[in-house]
Tab-separated table of C-alpha atoms and ligand atoms in Angstrom:
chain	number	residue	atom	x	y	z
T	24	UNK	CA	127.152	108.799	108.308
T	25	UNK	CA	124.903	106.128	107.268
T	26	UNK	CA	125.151	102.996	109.199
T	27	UNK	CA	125.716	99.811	106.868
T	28	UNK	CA	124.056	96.243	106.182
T	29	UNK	CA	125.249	93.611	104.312
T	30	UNK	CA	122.546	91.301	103.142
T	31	UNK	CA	123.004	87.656	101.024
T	32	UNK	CA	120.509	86.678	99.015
T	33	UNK	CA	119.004	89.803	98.522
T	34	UNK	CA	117.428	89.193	94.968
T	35	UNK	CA	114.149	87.440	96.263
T	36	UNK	CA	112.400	86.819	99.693
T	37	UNK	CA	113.350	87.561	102.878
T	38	UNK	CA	116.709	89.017	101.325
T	39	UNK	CA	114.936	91.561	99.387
T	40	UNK	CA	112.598	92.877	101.815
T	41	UNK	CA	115.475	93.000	104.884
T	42	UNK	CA	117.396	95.369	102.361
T	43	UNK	CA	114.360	97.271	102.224
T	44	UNK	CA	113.362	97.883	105.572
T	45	UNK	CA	116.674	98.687	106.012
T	46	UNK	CA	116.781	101.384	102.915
T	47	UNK	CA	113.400	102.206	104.938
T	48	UNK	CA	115.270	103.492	107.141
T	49	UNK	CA	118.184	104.979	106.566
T	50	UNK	CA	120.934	102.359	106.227
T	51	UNK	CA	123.002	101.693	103.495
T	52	UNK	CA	122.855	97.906	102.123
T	53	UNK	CA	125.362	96.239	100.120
T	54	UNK	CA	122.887	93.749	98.126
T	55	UNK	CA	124.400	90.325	97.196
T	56	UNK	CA	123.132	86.957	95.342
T	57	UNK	CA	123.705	85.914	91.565
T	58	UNK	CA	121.297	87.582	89.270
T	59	UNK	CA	122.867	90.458	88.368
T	60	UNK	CA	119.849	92.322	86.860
T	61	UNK	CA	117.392	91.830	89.749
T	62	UNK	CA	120.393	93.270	92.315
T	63	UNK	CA	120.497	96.218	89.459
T	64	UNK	CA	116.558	96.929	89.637
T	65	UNK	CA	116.455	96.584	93.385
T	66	UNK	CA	119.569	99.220	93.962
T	67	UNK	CA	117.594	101.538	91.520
T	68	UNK	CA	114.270	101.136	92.983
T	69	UNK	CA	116.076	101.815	96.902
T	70	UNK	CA	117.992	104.719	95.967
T	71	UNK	CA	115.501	106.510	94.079
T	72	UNK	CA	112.777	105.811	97.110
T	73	UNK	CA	115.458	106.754	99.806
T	74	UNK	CA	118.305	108.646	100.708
T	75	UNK	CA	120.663	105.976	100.787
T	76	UNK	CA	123.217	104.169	99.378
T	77	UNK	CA	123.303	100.375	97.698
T	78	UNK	CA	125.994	98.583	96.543
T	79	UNK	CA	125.441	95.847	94.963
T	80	UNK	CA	127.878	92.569	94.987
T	81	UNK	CA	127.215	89.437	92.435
T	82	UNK	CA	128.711	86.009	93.346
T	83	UNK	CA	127.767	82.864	94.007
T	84	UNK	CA	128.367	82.064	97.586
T	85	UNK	CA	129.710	78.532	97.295
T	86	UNK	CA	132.466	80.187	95.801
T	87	UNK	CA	135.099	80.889	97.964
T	88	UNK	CA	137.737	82.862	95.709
T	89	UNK	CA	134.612	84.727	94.418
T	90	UNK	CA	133.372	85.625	98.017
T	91	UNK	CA	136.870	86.719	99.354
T	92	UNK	CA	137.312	88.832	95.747
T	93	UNK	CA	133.721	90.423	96.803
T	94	UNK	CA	134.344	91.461	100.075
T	95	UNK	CA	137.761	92.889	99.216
T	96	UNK	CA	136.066	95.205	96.875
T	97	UNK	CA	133.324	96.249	99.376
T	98	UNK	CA	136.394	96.541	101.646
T	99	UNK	CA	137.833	99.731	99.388
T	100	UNK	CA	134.003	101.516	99.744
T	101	UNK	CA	133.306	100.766	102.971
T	102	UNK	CA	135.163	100.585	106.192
T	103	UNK	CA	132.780	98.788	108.564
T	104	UNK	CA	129.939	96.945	108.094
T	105	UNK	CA	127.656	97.040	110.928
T	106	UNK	CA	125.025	94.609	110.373
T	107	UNK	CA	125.537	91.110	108.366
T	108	UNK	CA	122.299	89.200	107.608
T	109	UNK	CA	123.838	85.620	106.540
T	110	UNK	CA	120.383	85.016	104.576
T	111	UNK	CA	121.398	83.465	101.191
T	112	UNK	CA	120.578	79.663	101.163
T	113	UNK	CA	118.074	77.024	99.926
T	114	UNK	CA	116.460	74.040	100.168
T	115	UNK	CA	116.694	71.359	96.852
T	116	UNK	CA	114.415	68.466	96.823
T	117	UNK	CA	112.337	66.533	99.517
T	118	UNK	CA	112.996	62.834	99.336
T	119	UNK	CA	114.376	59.730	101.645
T	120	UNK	CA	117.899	59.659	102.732
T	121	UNK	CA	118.388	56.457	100.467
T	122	UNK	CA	116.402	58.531	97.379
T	123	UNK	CA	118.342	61.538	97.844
T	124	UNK	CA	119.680	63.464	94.800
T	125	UNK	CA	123.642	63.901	95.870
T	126	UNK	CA	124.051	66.888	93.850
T	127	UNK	CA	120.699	68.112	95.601
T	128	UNK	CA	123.052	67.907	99.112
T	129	UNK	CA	126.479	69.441	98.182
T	130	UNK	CA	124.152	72.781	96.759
T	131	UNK	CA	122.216	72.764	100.304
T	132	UNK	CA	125.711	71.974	101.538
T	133	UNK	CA	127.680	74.369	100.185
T	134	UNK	CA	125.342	77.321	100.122
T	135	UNK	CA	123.592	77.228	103.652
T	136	UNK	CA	126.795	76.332	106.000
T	137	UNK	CA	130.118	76.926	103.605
T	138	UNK	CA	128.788	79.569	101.977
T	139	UNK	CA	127.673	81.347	105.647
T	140	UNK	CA	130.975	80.578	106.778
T	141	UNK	CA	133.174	82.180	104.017
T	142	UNK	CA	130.694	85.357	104.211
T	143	UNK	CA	131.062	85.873	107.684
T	144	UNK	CA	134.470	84.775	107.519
T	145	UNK	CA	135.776	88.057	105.133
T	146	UNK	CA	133.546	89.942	106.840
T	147	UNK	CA	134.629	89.669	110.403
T	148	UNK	CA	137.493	91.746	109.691
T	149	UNK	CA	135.163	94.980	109.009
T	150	UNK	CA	133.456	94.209	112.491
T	151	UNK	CA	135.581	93.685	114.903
T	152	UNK	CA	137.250	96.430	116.136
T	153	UNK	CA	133.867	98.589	116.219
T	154	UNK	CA	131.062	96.057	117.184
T	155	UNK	CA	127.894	94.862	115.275
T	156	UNK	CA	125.440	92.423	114.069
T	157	UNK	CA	125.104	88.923	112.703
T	158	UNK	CA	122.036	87.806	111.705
T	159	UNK	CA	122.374	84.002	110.387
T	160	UNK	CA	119.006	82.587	108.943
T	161	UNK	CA	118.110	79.397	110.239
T	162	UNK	CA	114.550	77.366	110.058
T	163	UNK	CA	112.267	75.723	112.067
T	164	UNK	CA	114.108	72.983	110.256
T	165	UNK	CA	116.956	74.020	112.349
T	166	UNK	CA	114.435	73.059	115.702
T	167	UNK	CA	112.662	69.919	114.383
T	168	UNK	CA	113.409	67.753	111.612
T	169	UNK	CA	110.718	66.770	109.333
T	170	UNK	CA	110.002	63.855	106.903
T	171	UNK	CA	112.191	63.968	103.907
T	172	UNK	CA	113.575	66.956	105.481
T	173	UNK	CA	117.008	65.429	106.420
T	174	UNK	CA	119.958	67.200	104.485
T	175	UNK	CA	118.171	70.888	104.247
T	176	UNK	CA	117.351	70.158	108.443
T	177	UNK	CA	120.674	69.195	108.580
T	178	UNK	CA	121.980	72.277	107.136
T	179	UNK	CA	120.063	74.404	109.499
T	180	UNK	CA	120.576	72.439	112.474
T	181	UNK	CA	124.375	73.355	111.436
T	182	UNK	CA	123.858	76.903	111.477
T	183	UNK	CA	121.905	76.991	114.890
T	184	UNK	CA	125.686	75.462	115.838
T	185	UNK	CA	127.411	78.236	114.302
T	186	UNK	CA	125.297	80.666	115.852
T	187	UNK	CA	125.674	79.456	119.246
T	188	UNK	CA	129.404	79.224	118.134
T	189	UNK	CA	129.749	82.278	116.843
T	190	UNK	CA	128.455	84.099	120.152
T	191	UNK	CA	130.913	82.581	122.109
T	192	UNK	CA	133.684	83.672	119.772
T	193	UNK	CA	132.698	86.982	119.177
T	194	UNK	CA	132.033	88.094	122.989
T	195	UNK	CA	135.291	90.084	122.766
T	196	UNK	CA	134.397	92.327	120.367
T	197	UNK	CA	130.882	93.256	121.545
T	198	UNK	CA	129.353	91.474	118.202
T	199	UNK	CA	125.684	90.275	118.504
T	200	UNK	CA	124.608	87.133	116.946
T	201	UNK	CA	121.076	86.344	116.361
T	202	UNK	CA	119.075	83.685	114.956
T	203	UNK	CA	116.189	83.976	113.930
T	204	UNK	CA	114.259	80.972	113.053
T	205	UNK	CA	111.288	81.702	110.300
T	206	UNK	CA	108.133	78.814	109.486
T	207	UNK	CA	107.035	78.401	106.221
T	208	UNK	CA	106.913	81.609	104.023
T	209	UNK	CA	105.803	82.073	100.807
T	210	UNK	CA	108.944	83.131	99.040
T	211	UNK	CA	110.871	81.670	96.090
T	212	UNK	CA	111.828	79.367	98.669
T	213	UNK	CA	109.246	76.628	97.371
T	214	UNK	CA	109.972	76.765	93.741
T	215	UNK	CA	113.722	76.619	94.371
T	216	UNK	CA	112.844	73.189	96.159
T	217	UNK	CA	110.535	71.816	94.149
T	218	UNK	CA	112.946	72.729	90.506
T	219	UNK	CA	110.679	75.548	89.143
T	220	UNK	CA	106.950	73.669	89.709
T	221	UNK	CA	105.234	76.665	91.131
T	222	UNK	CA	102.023	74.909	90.964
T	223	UNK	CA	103.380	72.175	93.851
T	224	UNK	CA	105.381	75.267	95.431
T	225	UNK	CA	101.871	77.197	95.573
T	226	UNK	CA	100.618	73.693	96.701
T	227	UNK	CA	102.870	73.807	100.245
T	228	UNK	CA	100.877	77.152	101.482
T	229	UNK	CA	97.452	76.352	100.251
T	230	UNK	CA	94.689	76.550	102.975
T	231	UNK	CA	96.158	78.995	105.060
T	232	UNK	CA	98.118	82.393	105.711
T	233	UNK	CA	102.267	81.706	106.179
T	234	UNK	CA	104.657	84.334	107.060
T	235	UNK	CA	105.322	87.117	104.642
T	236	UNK	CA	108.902	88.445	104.020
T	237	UNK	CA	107.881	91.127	105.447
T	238	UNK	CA	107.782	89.615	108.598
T	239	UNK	CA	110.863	88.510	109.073
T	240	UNK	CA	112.631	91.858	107.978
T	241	UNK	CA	110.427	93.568	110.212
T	242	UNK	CA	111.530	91.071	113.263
T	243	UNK	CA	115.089	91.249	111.905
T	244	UNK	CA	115.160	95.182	111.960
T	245	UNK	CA	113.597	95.147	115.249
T	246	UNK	CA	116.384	93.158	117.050
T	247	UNK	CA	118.770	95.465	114.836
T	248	UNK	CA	117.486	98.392	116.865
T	249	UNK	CA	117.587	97.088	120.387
T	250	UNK	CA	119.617	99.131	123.281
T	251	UNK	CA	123.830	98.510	122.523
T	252	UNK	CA	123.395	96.048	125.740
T	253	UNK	CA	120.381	93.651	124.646
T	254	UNK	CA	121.005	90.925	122.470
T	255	UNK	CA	118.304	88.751	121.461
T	256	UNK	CA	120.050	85.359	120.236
T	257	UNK	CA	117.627	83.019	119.069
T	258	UNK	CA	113.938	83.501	117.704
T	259	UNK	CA	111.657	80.921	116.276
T	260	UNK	CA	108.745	82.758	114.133
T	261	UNK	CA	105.454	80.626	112.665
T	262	UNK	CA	102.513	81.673	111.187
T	263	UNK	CA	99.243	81.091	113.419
T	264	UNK	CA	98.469	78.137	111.892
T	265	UNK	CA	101.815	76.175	112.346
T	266	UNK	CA	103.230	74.952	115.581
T	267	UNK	CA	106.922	73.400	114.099
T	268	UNK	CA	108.469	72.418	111.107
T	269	UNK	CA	105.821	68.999	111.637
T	270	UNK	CA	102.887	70.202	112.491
T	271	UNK	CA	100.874	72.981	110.772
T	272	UNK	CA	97.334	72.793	109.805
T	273	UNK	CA	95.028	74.339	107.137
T	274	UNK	CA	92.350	77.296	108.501
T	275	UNK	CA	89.473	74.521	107.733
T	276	UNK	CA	90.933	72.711	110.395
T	277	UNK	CA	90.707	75.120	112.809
T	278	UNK	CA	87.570	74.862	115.821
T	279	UNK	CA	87.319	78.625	115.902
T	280	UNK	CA	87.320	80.174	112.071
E	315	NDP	P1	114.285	82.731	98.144
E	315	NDP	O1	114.507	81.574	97.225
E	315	NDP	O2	113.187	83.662	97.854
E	315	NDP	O3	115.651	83.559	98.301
E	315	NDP	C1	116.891	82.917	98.431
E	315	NDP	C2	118.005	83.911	98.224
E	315	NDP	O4	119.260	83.234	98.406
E	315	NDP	C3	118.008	84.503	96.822
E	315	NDP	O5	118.264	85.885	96.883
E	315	NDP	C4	119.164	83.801	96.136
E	315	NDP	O6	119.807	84.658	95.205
E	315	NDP	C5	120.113	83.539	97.314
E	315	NDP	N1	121.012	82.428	97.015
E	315	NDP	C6	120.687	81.119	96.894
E	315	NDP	N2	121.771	80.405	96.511
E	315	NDP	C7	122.786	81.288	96.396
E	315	NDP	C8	124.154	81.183	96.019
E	315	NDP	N3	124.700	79.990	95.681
E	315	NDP	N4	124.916	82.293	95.970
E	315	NDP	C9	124.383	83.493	96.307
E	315	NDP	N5	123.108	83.669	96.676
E	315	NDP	C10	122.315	82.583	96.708
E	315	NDP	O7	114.077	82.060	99.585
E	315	NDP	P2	113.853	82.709	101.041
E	315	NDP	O8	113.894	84.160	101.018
E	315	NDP	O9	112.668	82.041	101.623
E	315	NDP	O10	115.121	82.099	101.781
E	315	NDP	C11	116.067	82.879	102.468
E	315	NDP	C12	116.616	82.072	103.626
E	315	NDP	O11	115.555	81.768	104.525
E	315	NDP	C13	117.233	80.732	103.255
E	315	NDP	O12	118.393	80.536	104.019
E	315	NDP	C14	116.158	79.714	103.630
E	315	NDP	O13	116.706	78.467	103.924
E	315	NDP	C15	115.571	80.383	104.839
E	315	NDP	N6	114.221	79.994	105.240
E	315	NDP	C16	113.167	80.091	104.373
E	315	NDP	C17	111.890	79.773	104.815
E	315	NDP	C18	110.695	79.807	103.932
E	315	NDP	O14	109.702	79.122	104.225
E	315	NDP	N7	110.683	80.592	102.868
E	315	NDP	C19	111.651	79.372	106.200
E	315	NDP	C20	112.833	79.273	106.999
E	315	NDP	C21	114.056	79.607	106.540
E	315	NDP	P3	120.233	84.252	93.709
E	315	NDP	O15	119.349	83.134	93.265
E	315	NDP	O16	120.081	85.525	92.926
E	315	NDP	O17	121.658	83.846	93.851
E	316	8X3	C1	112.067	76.510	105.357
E	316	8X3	C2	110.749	76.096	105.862
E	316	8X3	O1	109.275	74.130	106.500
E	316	8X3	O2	110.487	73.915	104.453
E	316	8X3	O3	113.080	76.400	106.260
E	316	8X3	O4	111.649	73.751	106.503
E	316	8X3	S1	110.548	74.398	105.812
Protein backbone atom coordinates (compact mmCIF):
# COMPACT_ATOMS: atom_id res chain seq x y z
CA UNK A 1 0.00 0.00 0.00
CA UNK A 2 0.73 3.45 -0.92
CA UNK A 3 2.09 5.56 1.78
CA UNK A 4 0.02 8.93 2.27
CA UNK A 5 0.65 12.87 2.37
CA UNK A 6 -1.50 15.40 3.30
CA UNK A 7 -0.58 18.72 1.83
CA UNK A 8 -2.41 22.47 2.58
CA UNK A 9 -2.29 24.79 0.17
CA UNK A 10 -1.74 22.66 -2.55
CA UNK A 11 -3.40 24.83 -5.39
CA UNK A 12 -0.24 27.08 -6.08
CA UNK A 13 3.51 27.16 -5.02
CA UNK A 14 5.29 25.19 -2.88
CA UNK A 15 1.90 23.26 -2.15
CA UNK A 16 1.53 22.18 -5.62
CA UNK A 17 4.87 21.04 -6.42
CA UNK A 18 5.32 19.02 -2.75
CA UNK A 19 2.11 17.05 -3.97
CA UNK A 20 3.95 16.41 -6.98
CA UNK A 21 7.13 15.16 -6.01
CA UNK A 22 5.29 13.21 -3.87
CA UNK A 23 2.82 11.72 -6.80
CA UNK A 24 6.54 11.49 -8.31
CA UNK A 25 6.96 9.04 -6.36
CA UNK A 26 4.60 6.93 -5.38
CA UNK A 27 2.60 8.45 -2.51
CA UNK A 28 -0.81 9.20 -2.37
CA UNK A 29 -1.68 13.05 -1.54
CA UNK A 30 -4.80 14.32 -0.22
CA UNK A 31 -4.65 17.97 -1.93
CA UNK A 32 -6.27 20.81 0.12
CA UNK A 33 -6.79 24.80 -0.28
CA UNK A 34 -10.00 26.71 -1.58
CA UNK A 35 -10.21 26.73 -5.30
CA UNK A 36 -11.97 23.93 -6.05
CA UNK A 37 -11.18 23.74 -9.82
CA UNK A 38 -7.38 24.10 -9.61
CA UNK A 39 -7.42 21.03 -6.74
CA UNK A 40 -9.71 19.25 -9.65
CA UNK A 41 -7.02 19.87 -12.56
CA UNK A 42 -4.10 19.05 -10.32
CA UNK A 43 -5.75 15.49 -9.06
CA UNK A 44 -6.35 14.84 -12.86
CA UNK A 45 -3.07 15.85 -14.10
CA UNK A 46 -1.29 13.43 -10.93
CA UNK A 47 -3.30 10.50 -11.48
CA UNK A 48 -3.14 10.31 -15.07
CA UNK A 49 0.94 10.91 -14.87
CA UNK A 50 1.22 8.34 -11.92
CA UNK A 51 0.01 5.43 -10.32
CA UNK A 52 -1.42 7.00 -7.46
CA UNK A 53 -4.11 8.19 -5.71
CA UNK A 54 -5.37 12.06 -4.89
CA UNK A 55 -7.97 13.12 -2.91
CA UNK A 56 -8.75 16.23 -2.95
CA UNK A 57 -10.26 18.33 0.21
CA UNK A 58 -11.70 22.13 -0.29
CA UNK A 59 -11.92 24.41 2.81
CA UNK A 60 -10.74 27.32 3.97
CA UNK A 61 -8.41 26.73 6.80
CA UNK A 62 -9.44 29.51 9.15
CA UNK A 63 -12.40 27.58 9.42
CA UNK A 64 -12.49 25.41 12.14
CA UNK A 65 -15.95 23.48 11.74
CA UNK A 66 -14.93 23.25 8.03
CA UNK A 67 -11.41 21.75 8.84
CA UNK A 68 -12.70 19.20 11.50
CA UNK A 69 -15.76 18.29 8.77
CA UNK A 70 -12.65 17.74 6.20
CA UNK A 71 -10.60 15.60 8.04
CA UNK A 72 -13.50 13.45 9.22
CA UNK A 73 -14.22 12.68 5.67
CA UNK A 74 -10.55 11.89 4.77
CA UNK A 75 -10.84 9.90 8.03
CA UNK A 76 -13.55 7.28 6.27
CA UNK A 77 -10.82 6.85 3.05
CA UNK A 78 -7.90 6.76 4.77
CA UNK A 79 -6.67 5.30 7.97
CA UNK A 80 -3.28 6.97 8.52
CA UNK A 81 -1.75 9.70 7.15
CA UNK A 82 1.88 9.50 7.18
CA UNK A 83 3.22 12.71 6.18
CA UNK A 84 1.44 16.28 6.96
CA UNK A 85 3.01 19.29 5.19
CA UNK A 86 1.26 22.30 7.24
CA UNK A 87 2.04 24.59 4.04
CA UNK A 88 -1.16 26.68 3.49
CA UNK A 89 -0.57 30.35 4.64
CA UNK A 90 0.17 33.92 3.42
CA UNK A 91 1.47 37.04 3.81
CA UNK A 92 -1.15 40.38 3.28
CA UNK A 93 0.37 43.72 3.03
CA UNK A 94 3.81 45.30 4.04
CA UNK A 95 3.31 48.44 6.06
CA UNK A 96 4.22 50.03 9.74
CA UNK A 97 2.75 48.58 12.79
CA UNK A 98 0.77 51.97 13.28
CA UNK A 99 -0.31 51.74 9.21
CA UNK A 100 -1.28 48.27 9.43
CA UNK A 101 -4.50 47.05 7.72
CA UNK A 102 -6.28 45.01 10.84
CA UNK A 103 -8.13 42.84 8.60
CA UNK A 104 -4.64 42.32 6.77
CA UNK A 105 -3.51 40.64 10.48
CA UNK A 106 -6.48 38.42 11.58
CA UNK A 107 -6.11 36.65 7.67
CA UNK A 108 -2.16 36.22 8.39
CA UNK A 109 -3.49 35.38 11.84
CA UNK A 110 -5.84 33.01 11.32
CA UNK A 111 -4.42 31.18 8.35
CA UNK A 112 -0.60 30.75 9.23
CA UNK A 113 -0.89 29.76 13.16
CA UNK A 114 -4.89 28.86 13.78
CA UNK A 115 -5.31 27.45 10.74
CA UNK A 116 -1.83 25.11 11.28
CA UNK A 117 -3.11 24.34 14.53
CA UNK A 118 -6.67 23.03 13.72
CA UNK A 119 -4.97 20.97 10.70
CA UNK A 120 -2.58 19.32 12.71
CA UNK A 121 -4.91 19.21 15.43
CA UNK A 122 -7.63 16.59 13.46
CA UNK A 123 -4.92 15.12 12.07
CA UNK A 124 -2.92 13.91 14.98
CA UNK A 125 -5.37 11.32 15.58
CA UNK A 126 -4.43 9.43 12.13
CA UNK A 127 -0.66 9.61 13.32
CA UNK A 128 -0.21 8.62 16.39
CA UNK A 129 -0.41 5.24 16.99
CA UNK A 130 1.81 4.42 13.75
CA UNK A 131 4.42 7.31 13.55
CA UNK A 132 5.06 10.02 10.83
CA UNK A 133 5.80 13.38 9.57
CA UNK A 134 5.05 17.03 10.15
CA UNK A 135 6.31 19.36 7.99
CA UNK A 136 5.17 23.04 9.19
CA UNK A 137 6.29 25.87 6.71
CA UNK A 138 7.92 28.61 8.29
CA UNK A 139 10.15 31.66 6.69
CA UNK A 140 13.19 33.26 7.03
CA UNK A 141 10.67 35.65 8.49
CA UNK A 142 10.38 33.13 11.16
CA UNK A 143 14.58 33.79 11.80
CA UNK A 144 14.80 37.59 11.26
CA UNK A 145 12.25 40.12 11.16
CA UNK A 146 12.30 42.60 8.47
CA UNK A 147 10.98 46.19 7.91
CA UNK A 148 7.28 46.28 7.62
CA UNK A 149 7.51 42.67 8.12
CA UNK A 150 6.01 42.60 11.69
CA UNK A 151 2.59 40.64 11.78
CA UNK A 152 3.50 38.02 8.75
CA UNK A 153 7.23 37.65 10.94
CA UNK A 154 5.19 37.36 13.72
CA UNK A 155 3.18 34.62 12.38
CA UNK A 156 6.18 32.64 11.46
CA UNK A 157 8.14 33.30 14.41
CA UNK A 158 4.86 31.53 15.99
CA UNK A 159 5.16 28.53 14.05
CA UNK A 160 9.02 28.05 14.64
CA UNK A 161 7.30 27.86 18.45
CA UNK A 162 4.96 25.29 17.49
CA UNK A 163 7.47 23.35 15.84
CA UNK A 164 9.82 23.25 18.59
CA UNK A 165 6.55 22.56 20.60
CA UNK A 166 5.28 20.13 18.71
CA UNK A 167 8.60 17.91 18.90
CA UNK A 168 8.51 17.84 22.39
CA UNK A 169 4.91 16.67 22.44
CA UNK A 170 5.04 14.23 19.92
CA UNK A 171 8.34 12.29 21.15
CA UNK A 172 6.01 9.50 22.34
CA UNK A 173 4.73 8.54 19.34
CA UNK A 174 7.90 8.52 17.20
CA UNK A 175 6.40 11.65 15.04
CA UNK A 176 9.04 13.84 13.26
CA UNK A 177 8.62 17.48 13.06
CA UNK A 178 10.50 19.54 10.68
CA UNK A 179 10.79 23.01 9.71
CA UNK A 180 11.89 24.03 7.03
CA UNK A 181 12.54 27.62 6.57
CA UNK A 182 12.37 28.81 2.63
CA UNK A 183 13.87 32.68 1.33
CA UNK A 184 12.12 34.42 -1.11
CA UNK A 185 10.47 32.29 -3.91
CA UNK A 186 8.75 33.24 -6.72
CA UNK A 187 5.34 31.79 -6.08
CA UNK A 188 1.88 33.36 -5.80
CA UNK A 189 3.25 34.30 -2.62
CA UNK A 190 4.00 38.00 -3.88
CA UNK A 191 0.77 38.76 -5.54
CA UNK A 192 -1.19 37.45 -2.55
CA UNK A 193 0.80 40.24 -0.57
CA UNK A 194 0.81 42.85 -2.67
CA UNK A 195 -3.54 42.36 -3.54
CA UNK A 196 -3.15 41.03 -7.14
CA UNK A 197 -0.25 43.77 -8.50
CA UNK A 198 1.89 41.23 -10.22
CA UNK A 199 3.89 43.92 -11.70
CA UNK A 200 5.24 45.01 -7.88
CA UNK A 201 5.08 41.10 -7.01
CA UNK A 202 7.44 40.51 -10.20
CA UNK A 203 9.18 43.70 -8.81
CA UNK A 204 10.39 41.75 -5.29
CA UNK A 205 12.56 39.05 -7.46
CA UNK A 206 13.88 41.29 -10.14
CA UNK A 207 17.74 41.19 -10.54
CA UNK A 208 18.32 37.87 -9.45
CA UNK A 209 17.47 34.00 -9.29
CA UNK A 210 15.13 33.08 -5.88
CA UNK A 211 14.19 29.67 -4.94
CA UNK A 212 11.87 27.72 -7.14
CA UNK A 213 9.04 25.53 -5.66
CA UNK A 214 10.73 23.04 -6.75
CA UNK A 215 13.22 23.45 -4.32
CA UNK A 216 11.59 23.26 -1.45
CA UNK A 217 9.54 20.03 -2.39
CA UNK A 218 12.64 18.55 -3.39
CA UNK A 219 14.28 19.47 0.25
CA UNK A 220 10.93 18.54 1.81
CA UNK A 221 10.85 15.00 0.11
CA UNK A 222 14.36 14.53 0.95
CA UNK A 223 13.95 14.82 4.79
CA UNK A 224 10.67 12.65 4.09
CA UNK A 225 12.99 9.85 3.05
CA UNK A 226 15.62 9.89 5.74
CA UNK A 227 16.45 6.50 7.86
CA UNK A 228 13.14 5.88 10.57
CA UNK A 229 15.91 7.23 13.24
CA UNK A 230 17.09 10.70 11.65
CA UNK A 231 15.08 13.59 12.06
CA UNK A 232 16.12 16.74 10.63
CA UNK A 233 14.12 19.56 12.65
CA UNK A 234 14.86 22.81 11.39
CA UNK A 235 16.22 24.03 7.88
CA UNK A 236 16.68 27.53 6.67
CA UNK A 237 16.92 27.53 2.63
CA UNK A 238 17.99 30.98 0.51
CA UNK A 239 18.77 31.48 -2.82
CA UNK A 240 22.60 32.40 -3.50
CA UNK A 241 22.01 35.76 -3.56
CA UNK A 242 20.21 36.25 -0.13
CA UNK A 243 21.76 35.87 3.24
CA UNK A 244 18.26 36.48 5.61
CA UNK A 245 15.00 37.77 5.39
CA UNK A 246 17.19 41.53 5.44
CA UNK A 247 19.73 41.17 3.39
CA UNK A 248 19.69 39.90 -0.23
CA UNK A 249 21.27 41.54 -3.11
CA UNK A 250 20.72 41.76 -6.92
CA UNK A 251 23.44 39.59 -9.30
CA UNK A 252 24.79 43.26 -10.44
CA UNK A 253 25.89 43.57 -7.10
CA UNK A 254 27.82 40.75 -6.96
CA UNK A 255 32.15 41.09 -7.25
CA UNK A 256 32.31 37.80 -9.08
CA UNK A 257 29.37 37.60 -11.98
P1 LIG B 1 1.18 30.65 -2.77
O1 LIG B 1 0.37 31.89 -2.63
O2 LIG B 1 1.66 30.27 -4.11
O3 LIG B 1 0.40 29.41 -2.13
C1 LIG B 1 -0.30 29.53 -0.92
C2 LIG B 1 -1.20 28.33 -0.73
O4 LIG B 1 -1.87 28.46 0.54
C3 LIG B 1 -2.28 28.24 -1.80
O5 LIG B 1 -2.43 26.90 -2.22
C4 LIG B 1 -3.54 28.69 -1.09
O6 LIG B 1 -4.68 28.00 -1.58
C5 LIG B 1 -3.26 28.24 0.35
N1 LIG B 1 -4.05 29.03 1.30
C6 LIG B 1 -3.91 30.34 1.60
N2 LIG B 1 -4.89 30.73 2.44
C7 LIG B 1 -5.66 29.64 2.67
C8 LIG B 1 -6.83 29.40 3.43
N3 LIG B 1 -7.42 30.38 4.15
N4 LIG B 1 -7.39 28.17 3.42
C9 LIG B 1 -6.81 27.17 2.70
N5 LIG B 1 -5.70 27.33 1.97
C10 LIG B 1 -5.14 28.55 1.94
O7 LIG B 1 2.43 30.87 -1.78
P2 LIG B 1 3.66 29.92 -1.39
O8 LIG B 1 3.59 28.62 -2.04
O9 LIG B 1 4.89 30.73 -1.56
O10 LIG B 1 3.41 29.81 0.17
C11 LIG B 1 3.30 28.59 0.86
C12 LIG B 1 3.83 28.77 2.26
O11 LIG B 1 5.21 29.11 2.19
C13 LIG B 1 3.18 29.87 3.08
O12 LIG B 1 3.00 29.42 4.40
C14 LIG B 1 4.18 31.02 3.02
O13 LIG B 1 4.07 31.85 4.13
C15 LIG B 1 5.47 30.24 3.01
N6 LIG B 1 6.66 30.92 2.50
C16 LIG B 1 6.69 31.45 1.24
C17 LIG B 1 7.86 32.02 0.77
C18 LIG B 1 7.97 32.66 -0.57
O14 LIG B 1 8.85 33.51 -0.77
N7 LIG B 1 7.15 32.29 -1.54
C19 LIG B 1 9.07 32.03 1.58
C20 LIG B 1 8.91 31.48 2.89
C21 LIG B 1 7.76 30.91 3.31
P3 LIG B 1 -6.08 28.68 -1.96
O15 LIG B 1 -5.82 30.11 -2.31
O16 LIG B 1 -6.60 27.84 -3.09
O17 LIG B 1 -6.90 28.53 -0.72
C1 LIG C 1 8.22 34.70 2.68
C2 LIG C 1 9.47 35.35 2.26
O1 LIG C 1 10.95 37.40 2.52
O2 LIG C 1 8.61 37.82 2.26
O3 LIG C 1 8.24 34.18 3.94
O4 LIG C 1 9.41 36.94 4.31
S1 LIG C 1 9.59 36.95 2.87
Amino acid sequence: MNKTVLVTGATSGFGKAIATVFAQNGYDVCITGRRAERLRSLKMELESAYKVSITTSCFDIRNRKEVEDAVAVLKQSHSTIDILVNNAGLAAGLSTIDEGDVDDWDAMIDTNVKGLLYVTRQVLPMMKEKGGHIFNIGSTAAKLVYKNGNVYCATKFAVDALNQAMRIDLLPYGIKVTGIHPGMAETEFSIVRFKGDEQRAASVYRGFEPLHAEDIANTVYYCATLPAHVCINDLTITCTNQANSAHTIKDAERVNK
